[in-house]
PDB file of C-alpha atoms in Angstrom:
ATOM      1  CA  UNK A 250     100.949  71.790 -77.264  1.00 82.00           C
ATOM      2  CA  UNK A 251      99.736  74.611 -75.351  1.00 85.00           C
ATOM      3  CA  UNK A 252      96.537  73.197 -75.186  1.00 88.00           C
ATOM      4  CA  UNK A 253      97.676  69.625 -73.988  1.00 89.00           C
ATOM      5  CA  UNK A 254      99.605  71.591 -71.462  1.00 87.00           C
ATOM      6  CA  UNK A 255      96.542  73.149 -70.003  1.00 90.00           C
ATOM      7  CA  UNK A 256      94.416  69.870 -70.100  1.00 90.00           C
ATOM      8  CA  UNK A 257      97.276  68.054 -68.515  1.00 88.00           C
ATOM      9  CA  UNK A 258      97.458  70.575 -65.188  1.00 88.00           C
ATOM     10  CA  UNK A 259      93.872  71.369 -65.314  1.00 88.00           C
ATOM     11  CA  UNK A 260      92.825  67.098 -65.416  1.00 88.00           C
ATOM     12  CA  UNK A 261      95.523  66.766 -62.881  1.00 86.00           C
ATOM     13  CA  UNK A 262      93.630  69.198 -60.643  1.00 83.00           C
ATOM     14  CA  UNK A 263      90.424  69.061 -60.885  1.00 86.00           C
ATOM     15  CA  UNK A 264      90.607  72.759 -61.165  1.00 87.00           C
ATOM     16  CA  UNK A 265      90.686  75.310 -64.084  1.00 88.00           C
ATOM     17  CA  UNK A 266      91.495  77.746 -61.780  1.00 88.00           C
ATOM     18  CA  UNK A 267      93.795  75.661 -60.055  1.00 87.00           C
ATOM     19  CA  UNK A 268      95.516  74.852 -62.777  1.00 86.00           C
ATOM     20  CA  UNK A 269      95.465  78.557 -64.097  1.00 88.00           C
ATOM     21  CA  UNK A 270      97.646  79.286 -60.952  1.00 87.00           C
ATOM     22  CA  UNK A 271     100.027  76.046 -61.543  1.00 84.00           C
ATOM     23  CA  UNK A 272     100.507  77.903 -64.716  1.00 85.00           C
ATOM     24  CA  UNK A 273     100.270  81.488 -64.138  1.00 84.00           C
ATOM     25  CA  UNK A 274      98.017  82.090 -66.716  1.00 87.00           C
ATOM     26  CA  UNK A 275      94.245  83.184 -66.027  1.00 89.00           C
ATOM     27  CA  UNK A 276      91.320  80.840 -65.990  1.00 87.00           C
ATOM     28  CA  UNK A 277      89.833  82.439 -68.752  1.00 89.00           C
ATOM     29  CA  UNK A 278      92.807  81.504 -71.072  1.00 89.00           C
ATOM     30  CA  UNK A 279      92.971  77.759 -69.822  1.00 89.00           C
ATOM     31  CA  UNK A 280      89.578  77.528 -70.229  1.00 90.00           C
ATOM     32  CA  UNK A 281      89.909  78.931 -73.522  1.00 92.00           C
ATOM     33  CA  UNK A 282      92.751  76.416 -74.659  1.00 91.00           C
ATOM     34  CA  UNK A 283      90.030  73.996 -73.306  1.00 91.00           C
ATOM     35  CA  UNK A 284      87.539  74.228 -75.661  1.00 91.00           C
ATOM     36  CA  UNK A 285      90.190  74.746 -78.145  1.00 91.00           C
ATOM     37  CA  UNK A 286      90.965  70.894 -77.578  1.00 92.00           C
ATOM     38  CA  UNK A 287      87.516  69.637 -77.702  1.00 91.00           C
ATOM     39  CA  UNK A 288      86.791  71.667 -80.654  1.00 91.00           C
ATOM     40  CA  UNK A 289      90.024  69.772 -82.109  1.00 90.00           C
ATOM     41  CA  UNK A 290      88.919  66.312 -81.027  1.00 90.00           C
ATOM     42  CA  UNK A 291      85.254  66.905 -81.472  1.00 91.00           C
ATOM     43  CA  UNK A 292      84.161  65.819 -78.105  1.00 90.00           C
ATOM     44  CA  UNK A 293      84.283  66.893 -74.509  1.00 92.00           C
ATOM     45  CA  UNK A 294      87.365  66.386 -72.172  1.00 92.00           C
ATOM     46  CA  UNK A 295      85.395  67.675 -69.503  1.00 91.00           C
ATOM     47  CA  UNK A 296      82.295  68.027 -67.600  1.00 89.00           C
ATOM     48  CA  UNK A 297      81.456  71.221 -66.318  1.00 85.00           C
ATOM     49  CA  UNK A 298      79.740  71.141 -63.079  1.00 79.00           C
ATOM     50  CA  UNK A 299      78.781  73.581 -60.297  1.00 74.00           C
ATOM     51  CA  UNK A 300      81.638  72.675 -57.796  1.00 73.00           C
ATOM     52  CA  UNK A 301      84.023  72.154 -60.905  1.00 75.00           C
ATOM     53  CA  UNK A 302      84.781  70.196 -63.505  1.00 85.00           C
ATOM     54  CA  UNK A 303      85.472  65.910 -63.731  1.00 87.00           C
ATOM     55  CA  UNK A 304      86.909  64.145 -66.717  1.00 90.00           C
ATOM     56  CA  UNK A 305      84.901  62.504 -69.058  1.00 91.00           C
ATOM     57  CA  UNK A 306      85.930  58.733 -70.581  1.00 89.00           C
ATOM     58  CA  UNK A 307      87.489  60.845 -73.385  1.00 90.00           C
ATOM     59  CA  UNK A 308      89.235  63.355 -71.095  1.00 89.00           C
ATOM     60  CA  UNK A 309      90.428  60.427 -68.797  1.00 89.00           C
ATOM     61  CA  UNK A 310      92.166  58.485 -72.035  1.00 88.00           C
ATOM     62  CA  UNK A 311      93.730  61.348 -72.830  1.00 90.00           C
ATOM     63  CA  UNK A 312      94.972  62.376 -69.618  1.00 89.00           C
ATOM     64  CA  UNK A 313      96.404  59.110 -69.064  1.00 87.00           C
ATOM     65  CA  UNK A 314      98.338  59.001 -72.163  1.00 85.00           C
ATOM     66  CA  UNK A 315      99.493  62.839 -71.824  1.00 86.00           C
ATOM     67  CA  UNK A 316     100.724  61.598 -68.243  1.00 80.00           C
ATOM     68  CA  UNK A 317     102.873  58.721 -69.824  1.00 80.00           C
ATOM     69  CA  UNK A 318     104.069  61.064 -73.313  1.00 79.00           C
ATOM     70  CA  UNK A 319     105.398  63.609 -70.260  1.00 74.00           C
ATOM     71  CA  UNK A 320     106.750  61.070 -67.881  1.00 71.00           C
ATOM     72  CA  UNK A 321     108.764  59.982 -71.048  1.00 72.00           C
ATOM     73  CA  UNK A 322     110.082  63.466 -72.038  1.00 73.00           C
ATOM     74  CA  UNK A 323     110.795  64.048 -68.097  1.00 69.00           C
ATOM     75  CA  UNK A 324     113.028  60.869 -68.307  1.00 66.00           C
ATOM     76  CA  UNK A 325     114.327  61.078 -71.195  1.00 66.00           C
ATOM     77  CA  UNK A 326     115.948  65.274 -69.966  1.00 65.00           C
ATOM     78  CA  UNK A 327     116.970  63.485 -66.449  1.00 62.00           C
ATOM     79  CA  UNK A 328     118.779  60.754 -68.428  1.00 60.00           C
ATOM     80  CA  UNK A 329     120.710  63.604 -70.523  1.00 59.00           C
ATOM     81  CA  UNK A 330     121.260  66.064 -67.642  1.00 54.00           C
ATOM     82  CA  UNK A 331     124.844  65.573 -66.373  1.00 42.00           C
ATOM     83  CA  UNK A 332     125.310  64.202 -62.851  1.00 48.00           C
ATOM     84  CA  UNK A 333     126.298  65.457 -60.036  1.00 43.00           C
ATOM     85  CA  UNK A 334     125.364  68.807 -61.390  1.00 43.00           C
ATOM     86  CA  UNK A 335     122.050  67.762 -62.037  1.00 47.00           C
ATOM     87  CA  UNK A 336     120.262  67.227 -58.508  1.00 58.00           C
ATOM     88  CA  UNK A 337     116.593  66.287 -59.262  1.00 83.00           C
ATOM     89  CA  UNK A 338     115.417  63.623 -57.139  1.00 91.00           C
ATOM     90  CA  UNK A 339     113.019  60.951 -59.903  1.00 91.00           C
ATOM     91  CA  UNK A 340     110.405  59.316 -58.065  1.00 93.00           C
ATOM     92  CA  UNK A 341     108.941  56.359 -60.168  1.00 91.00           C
ATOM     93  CA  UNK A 342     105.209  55.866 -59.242  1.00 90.00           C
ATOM     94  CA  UNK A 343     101.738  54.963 -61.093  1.00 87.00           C
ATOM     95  CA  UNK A 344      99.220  57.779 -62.149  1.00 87.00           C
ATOM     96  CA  UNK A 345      97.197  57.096 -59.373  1.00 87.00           C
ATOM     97  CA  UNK A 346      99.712  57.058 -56.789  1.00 90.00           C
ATOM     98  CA  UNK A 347     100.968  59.957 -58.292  1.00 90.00           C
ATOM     99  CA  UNK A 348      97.581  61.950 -58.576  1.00 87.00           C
ATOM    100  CA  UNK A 349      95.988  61.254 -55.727  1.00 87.00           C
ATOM    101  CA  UNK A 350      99.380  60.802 -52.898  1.00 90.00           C
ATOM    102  CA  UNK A 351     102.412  61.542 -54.492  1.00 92.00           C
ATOM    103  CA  UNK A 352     102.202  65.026 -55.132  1.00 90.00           C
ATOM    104  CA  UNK A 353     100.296  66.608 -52.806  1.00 89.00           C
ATOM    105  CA  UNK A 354     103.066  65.092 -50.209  1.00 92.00           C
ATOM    106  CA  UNK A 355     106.017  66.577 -52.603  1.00 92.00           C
ATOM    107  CA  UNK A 356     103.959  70.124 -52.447  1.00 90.00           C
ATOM    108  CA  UNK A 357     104.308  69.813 -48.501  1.00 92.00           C
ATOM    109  CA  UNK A 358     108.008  68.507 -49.233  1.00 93.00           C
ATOM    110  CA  UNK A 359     109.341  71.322 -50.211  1.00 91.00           C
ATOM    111  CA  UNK A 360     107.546  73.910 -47.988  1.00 90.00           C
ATOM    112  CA  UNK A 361     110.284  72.867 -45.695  1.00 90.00           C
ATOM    113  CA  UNK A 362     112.937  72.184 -48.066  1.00 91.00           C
ATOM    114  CA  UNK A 363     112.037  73.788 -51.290  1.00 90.00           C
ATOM    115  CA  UNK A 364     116.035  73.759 -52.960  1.00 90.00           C
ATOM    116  CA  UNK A 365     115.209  70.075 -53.152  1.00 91.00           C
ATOM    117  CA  UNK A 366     113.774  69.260 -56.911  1.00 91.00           C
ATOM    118  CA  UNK A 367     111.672  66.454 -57.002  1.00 92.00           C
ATOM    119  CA  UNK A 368     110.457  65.178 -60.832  1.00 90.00           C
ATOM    120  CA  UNK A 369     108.309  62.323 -60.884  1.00 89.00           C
ATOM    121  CA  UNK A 370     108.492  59.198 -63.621  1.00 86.00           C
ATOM    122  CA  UNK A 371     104.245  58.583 -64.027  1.00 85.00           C
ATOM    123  CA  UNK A 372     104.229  55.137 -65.489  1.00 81.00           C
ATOM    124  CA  UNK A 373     101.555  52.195 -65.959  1.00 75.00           C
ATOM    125  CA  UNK A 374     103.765  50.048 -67.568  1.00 66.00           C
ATOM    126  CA  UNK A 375     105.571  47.342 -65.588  1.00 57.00           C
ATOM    127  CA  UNK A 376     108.566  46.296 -66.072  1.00 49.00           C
ATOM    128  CA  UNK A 377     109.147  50.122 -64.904  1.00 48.00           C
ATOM    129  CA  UNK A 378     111.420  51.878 -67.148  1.00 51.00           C
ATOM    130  CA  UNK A 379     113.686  54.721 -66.450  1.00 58.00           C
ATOM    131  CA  UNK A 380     116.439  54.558 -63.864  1.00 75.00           C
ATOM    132  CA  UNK A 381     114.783  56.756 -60.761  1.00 87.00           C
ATOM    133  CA  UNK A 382     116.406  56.975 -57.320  1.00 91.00           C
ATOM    134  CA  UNK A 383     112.953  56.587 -55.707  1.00 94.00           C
ATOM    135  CA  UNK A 384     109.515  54.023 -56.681  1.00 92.00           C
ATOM    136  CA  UNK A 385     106.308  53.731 -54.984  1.00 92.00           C
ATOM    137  CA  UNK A 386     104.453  50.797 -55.943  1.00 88.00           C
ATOM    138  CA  UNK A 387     101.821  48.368 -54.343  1.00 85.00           C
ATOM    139  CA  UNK A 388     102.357  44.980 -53.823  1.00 81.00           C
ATOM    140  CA  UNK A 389     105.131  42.702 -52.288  1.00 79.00           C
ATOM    141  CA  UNK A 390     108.584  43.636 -52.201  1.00 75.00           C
ATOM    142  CA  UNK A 391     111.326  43.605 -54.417  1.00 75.00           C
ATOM    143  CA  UNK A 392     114.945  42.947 -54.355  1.00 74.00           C
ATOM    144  CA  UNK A 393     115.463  46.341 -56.052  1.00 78.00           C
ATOM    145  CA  UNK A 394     116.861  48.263 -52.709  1.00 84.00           C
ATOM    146  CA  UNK A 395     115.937  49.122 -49.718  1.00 90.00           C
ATOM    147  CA  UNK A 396     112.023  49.003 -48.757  1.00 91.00           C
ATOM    148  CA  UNK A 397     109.793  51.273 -46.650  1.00 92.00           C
ATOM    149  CA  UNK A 398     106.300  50.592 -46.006  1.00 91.00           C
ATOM    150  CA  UNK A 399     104.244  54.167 -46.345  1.00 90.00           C
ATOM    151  CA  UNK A 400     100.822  53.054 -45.551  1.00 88.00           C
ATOM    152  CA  UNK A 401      98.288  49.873 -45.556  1.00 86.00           C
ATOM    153  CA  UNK A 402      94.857  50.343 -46.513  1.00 88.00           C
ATOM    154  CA  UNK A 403      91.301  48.851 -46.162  1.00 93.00           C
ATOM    155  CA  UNK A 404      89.654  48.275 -49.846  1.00 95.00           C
ATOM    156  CA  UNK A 405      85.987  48.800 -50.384  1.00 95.00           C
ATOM    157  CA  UNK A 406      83.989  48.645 -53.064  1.00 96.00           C
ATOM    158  CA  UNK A 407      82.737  51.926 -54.418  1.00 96.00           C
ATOM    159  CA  UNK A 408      80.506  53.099 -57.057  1.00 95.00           C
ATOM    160  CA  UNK A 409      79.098  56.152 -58.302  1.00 94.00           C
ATOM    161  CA  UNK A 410      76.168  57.800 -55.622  1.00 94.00           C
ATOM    162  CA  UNK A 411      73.378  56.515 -57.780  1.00 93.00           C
ATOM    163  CA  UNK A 412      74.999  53.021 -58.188  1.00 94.00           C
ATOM    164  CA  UNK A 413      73.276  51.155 -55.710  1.00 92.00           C
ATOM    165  CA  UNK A 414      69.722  52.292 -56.315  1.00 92.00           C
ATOM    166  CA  UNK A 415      69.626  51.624 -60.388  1.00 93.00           C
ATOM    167  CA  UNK A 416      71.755  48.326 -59.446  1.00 93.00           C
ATOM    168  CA  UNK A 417      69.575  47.285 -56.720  1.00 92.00           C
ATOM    169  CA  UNK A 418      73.139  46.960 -54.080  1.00 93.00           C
ATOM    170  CA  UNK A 419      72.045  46.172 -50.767  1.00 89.00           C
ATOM    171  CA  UNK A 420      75.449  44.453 -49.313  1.00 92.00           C
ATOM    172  CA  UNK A 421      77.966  42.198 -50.777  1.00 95.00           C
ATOM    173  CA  UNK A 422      75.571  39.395 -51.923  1.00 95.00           C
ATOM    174  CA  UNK A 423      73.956  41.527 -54.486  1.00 95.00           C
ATOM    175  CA  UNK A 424      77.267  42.650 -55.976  1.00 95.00           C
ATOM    176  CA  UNK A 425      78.330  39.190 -57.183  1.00 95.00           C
ATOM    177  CA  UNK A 426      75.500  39.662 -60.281  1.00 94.00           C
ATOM    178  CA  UNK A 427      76.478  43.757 -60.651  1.00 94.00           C
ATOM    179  CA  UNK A 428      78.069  45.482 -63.079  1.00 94.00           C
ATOM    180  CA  UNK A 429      81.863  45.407 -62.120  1.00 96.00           C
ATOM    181  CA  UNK A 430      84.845  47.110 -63.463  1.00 95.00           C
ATOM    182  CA  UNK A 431      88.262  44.505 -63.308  1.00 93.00           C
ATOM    183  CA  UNK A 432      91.852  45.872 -63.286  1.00 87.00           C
ATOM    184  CA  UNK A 433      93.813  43.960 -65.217  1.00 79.00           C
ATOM    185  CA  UNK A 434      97.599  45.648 -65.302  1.00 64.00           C
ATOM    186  CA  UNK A 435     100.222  43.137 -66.332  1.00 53.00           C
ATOM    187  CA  UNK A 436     102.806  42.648 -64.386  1.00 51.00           C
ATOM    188  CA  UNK A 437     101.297  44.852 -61.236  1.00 59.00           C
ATOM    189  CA  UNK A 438      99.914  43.062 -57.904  1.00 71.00           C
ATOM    190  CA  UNK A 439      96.499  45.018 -58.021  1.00 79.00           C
ATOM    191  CA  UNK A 440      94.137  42.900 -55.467  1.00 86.00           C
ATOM    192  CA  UNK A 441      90.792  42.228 -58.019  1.00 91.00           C
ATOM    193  CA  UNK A 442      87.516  41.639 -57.209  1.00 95.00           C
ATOM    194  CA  UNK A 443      87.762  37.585 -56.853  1.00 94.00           C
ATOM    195  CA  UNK A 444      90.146  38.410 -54.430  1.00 93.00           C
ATOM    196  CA  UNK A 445      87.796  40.075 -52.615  1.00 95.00           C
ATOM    197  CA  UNK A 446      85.175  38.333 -53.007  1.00 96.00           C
ATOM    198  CA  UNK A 447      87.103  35.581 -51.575  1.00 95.00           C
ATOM    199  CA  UNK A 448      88.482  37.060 -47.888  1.00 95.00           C
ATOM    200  CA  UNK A 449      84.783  37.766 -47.380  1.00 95.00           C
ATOM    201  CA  UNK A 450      83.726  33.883 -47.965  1.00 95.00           C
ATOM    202  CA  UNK A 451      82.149  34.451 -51.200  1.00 95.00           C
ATOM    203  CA  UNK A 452      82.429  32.807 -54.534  1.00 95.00           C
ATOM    204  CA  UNK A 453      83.649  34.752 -58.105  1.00 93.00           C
ATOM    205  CA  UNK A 454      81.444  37.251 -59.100  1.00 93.00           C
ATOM    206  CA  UNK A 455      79.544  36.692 -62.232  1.00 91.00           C
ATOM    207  CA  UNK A 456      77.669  39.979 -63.640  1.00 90.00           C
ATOM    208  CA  UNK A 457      79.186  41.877 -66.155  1.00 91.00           C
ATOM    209  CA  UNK A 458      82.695  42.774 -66.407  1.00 90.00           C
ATOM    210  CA  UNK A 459      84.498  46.222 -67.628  1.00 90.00           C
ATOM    211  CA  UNK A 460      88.279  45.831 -67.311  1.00 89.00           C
ATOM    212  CA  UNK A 461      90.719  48.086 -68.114  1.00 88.00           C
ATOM    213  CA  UNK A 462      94.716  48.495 -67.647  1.00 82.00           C
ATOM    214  CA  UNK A 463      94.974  51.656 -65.673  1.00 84.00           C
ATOM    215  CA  UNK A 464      93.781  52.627 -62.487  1.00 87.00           C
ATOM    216  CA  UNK A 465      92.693  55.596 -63.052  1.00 88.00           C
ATOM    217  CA  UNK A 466      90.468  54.709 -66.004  1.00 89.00           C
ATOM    218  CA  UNK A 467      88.702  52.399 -63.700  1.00 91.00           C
ATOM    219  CA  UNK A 468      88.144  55.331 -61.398  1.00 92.00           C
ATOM    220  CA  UNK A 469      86.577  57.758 -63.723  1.00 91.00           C
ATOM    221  CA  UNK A 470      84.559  54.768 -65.530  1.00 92.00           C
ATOM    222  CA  UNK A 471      82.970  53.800 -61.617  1.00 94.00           C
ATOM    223  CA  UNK A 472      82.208  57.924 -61.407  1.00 92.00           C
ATOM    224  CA  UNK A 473      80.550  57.857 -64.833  1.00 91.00           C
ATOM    225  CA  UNK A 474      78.603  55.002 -63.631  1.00 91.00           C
ATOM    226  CA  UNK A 475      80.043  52.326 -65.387  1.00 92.00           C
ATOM    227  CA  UNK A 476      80.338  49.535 -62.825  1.00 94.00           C
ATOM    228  CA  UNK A 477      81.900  49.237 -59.048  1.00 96.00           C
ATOM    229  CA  UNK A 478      85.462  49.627 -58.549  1.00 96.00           C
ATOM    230  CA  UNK A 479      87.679  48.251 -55.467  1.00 95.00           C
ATOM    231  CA  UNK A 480      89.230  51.858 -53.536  1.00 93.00           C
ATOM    232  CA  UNK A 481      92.596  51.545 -51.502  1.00 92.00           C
ATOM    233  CA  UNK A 482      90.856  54.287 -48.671  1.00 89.00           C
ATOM    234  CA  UNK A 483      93.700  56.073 -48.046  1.00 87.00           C
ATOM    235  CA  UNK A 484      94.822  56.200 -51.584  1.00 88.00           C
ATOM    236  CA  UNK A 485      91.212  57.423 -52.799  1.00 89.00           C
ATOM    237  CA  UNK A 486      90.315  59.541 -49.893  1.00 87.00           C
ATOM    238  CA  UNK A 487      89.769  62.662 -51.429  1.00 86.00           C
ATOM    239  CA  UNK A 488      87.268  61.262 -54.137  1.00 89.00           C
ATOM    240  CA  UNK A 489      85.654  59.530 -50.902  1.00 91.00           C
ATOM    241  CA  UNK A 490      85.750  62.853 -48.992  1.00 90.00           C
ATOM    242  CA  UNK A 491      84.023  65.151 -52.081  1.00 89.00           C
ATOM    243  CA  UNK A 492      81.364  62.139 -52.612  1.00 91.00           C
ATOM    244  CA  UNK A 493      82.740  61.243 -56.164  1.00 91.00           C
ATOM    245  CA  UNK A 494      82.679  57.688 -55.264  1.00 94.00           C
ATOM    246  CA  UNK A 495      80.403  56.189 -52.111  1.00 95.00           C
ATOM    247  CA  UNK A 496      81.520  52.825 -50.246  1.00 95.00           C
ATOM    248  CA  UNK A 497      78.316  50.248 -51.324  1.00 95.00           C
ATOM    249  CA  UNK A 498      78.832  48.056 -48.079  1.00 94.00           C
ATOM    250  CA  UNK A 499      80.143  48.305 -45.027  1.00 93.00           C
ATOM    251  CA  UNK A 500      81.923  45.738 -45.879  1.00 93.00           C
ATOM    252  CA  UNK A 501      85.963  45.806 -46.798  1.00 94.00           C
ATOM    253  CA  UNK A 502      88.553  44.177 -46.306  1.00 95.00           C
ATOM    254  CA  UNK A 503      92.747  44.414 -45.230  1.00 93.00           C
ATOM    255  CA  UNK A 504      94.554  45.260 -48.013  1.00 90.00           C
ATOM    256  CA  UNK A 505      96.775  41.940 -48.728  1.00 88.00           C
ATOM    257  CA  UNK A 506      99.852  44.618 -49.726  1.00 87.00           C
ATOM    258  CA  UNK A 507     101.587  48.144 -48.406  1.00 88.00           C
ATOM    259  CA  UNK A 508     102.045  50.526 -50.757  1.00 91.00           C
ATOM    260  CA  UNK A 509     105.948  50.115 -50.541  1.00 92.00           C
ATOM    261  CA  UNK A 510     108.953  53.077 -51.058  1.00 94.00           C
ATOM    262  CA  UNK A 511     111.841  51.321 -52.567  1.00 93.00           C
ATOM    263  CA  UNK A 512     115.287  53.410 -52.441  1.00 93.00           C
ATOM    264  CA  UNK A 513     117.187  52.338 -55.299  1.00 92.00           C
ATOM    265  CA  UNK A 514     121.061  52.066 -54.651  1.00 88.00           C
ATOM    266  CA  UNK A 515     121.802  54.873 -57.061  1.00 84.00           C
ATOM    267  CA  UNK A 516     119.224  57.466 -54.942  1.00 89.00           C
ATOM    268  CA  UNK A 517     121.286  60.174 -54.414  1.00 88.00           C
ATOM    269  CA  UNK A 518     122.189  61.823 -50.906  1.00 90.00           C
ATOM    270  CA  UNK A 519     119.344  64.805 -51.649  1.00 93.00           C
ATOM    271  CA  UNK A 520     116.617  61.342 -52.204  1.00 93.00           C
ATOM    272  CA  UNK A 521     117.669  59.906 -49.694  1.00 93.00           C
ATOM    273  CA  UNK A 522     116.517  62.799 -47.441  1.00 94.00           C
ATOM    274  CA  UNK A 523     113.265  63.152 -49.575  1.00 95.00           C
ATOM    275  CA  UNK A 524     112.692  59.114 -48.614  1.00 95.00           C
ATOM    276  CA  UNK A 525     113.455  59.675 -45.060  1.00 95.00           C
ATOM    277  CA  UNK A 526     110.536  62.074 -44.720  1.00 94.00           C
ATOM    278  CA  UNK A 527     108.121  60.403 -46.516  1.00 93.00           C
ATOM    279  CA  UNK A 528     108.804  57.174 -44.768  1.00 89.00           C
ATOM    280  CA  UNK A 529     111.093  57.345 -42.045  1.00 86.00           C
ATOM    281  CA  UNK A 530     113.424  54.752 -40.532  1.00 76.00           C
ATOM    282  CA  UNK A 531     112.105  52.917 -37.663  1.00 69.00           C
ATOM    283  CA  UNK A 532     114.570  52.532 -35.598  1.00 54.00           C
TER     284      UNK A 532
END
């Protein structure tokens, strides 16, 4: 458990070291229950590299599942802790969301108001289970309470840095016959790649496909080279910003859908304040 533990913070960060201090522990002994792990599943979890280290397909399963096994021990204490003594605030989001925008913007949270506990529900799964007082989700929205638009992105198509050279990518033509990695969540309102395809008066694409149910498995297969992946830029920024992924055209298109924050009827008053700076009203 220790070791799952250390994979968990360390894949969430990018960052031994970072996760070392997330855990107040040394380096040297998350590193250590690192190989530990990969000696126990006989393969790597991680790619060491000069700037740090990047999940490997292996690493990126795992961390996906360790993400939902913890989401559904987190829910599963909130459910038994007795309100109103109990004053986490549960924010419901998807691994992506929560990776890559949720909590860095909780870390900044509670610089100003740090007697505010925030947990957050990870979850792939939709219909999303769990009763939270807060969700984040892309797509149109529901009747499930009130709704806040936090941001609208553009969505490109990005691959790997070496992508377009082996694959031969000059603009949007040539990626009809490329390599292509589809997410196919059920129940979610991903936009795909015919979608795309389609707002920039083109037909299906037709090369080969790669899909996959989770977001973030489609991320880390497009960084191992895999295939191109569609990136929501202000979602993926930071992999856009550290050249893990590279746009292949300038070409992109509106995103059809906000990423939405829906305050459920049950959010508590300290959730309510936690939704109000994240997205606040416009009056």
């Amino acid at each position: 458990m220790t070791s799952l533990v250390c994979f968990e913070a360390a894949a969430r960060r990018l960052s031994f070291k970072a996760a070392a201090g997330e855990l107040n522990v040394t380096p040297a002994a998350v590193s250590h229950q690192i190989r530990a792990l990969e000696a126990e599943l006989g393969r790597a979890v991680f790619l060491r590299q000069h700037r740090g280290v990047e999940l490997t397909e292996a690493g990126a399963f795992l961390f996906v599942a360790l993400q939902r096994g913890f989401s559904g021990m987190s829910e599963a204490v909130h459910e038994l802790r007795a309100r109103p003594e109990a004053g986490d605030v549960v924010v419901q989001a998807t691994t992506a969301v929560s990776a890559f925008w949720l909590t860095p913007q909780i870390t900044a949270f509670w610089k100003s108001r740090p007697e505010i506990v925030v947990s957050q529900n990870v979850t792939d799964v939709e219909p999303p289970g769990g009763r939270p007082d807060l969700s984040i989700r892309y797509g149109p929205p529901r009747d499930e309470g009130e709704t806040r638009e936090l941001f609208r992105d553009r969505i490109l198509a990005l691959a790997a840095p070496d992508y377009a050279a082996r694959h031969g990518i000059g603009g949007v033509d040539d990626l009809l016959d490329a390599p292509l990695i589809h997410l196919q969540a059920e129940g979610a309102d991903w936009t795909g790649w015919p979608e795309w395809f389609a707002a920039l008066g083109r037909p299906a694409p037709r090369g080969r496909r790669v899909a996959v149910d989770n977001y973030m498995i489609a991320l880390q297969l497009a960084r191992d080279g895999a295939g191109a992946v569609l990136g929501w830029d202000g979602l993926v920024g930071d992999l856009l910003a550290r050249g893990a992924l590279v746009p292949l055209t300038p070409a992109s298109i509106p995103s059809p859908h906000a990423f939405v924050l829906t305050v459920h009827p049950r959010a508590s008053a300290e959730a309510r304040i936690f939704a109000d700076w994240l997205a606040p009203v416009r009056s």
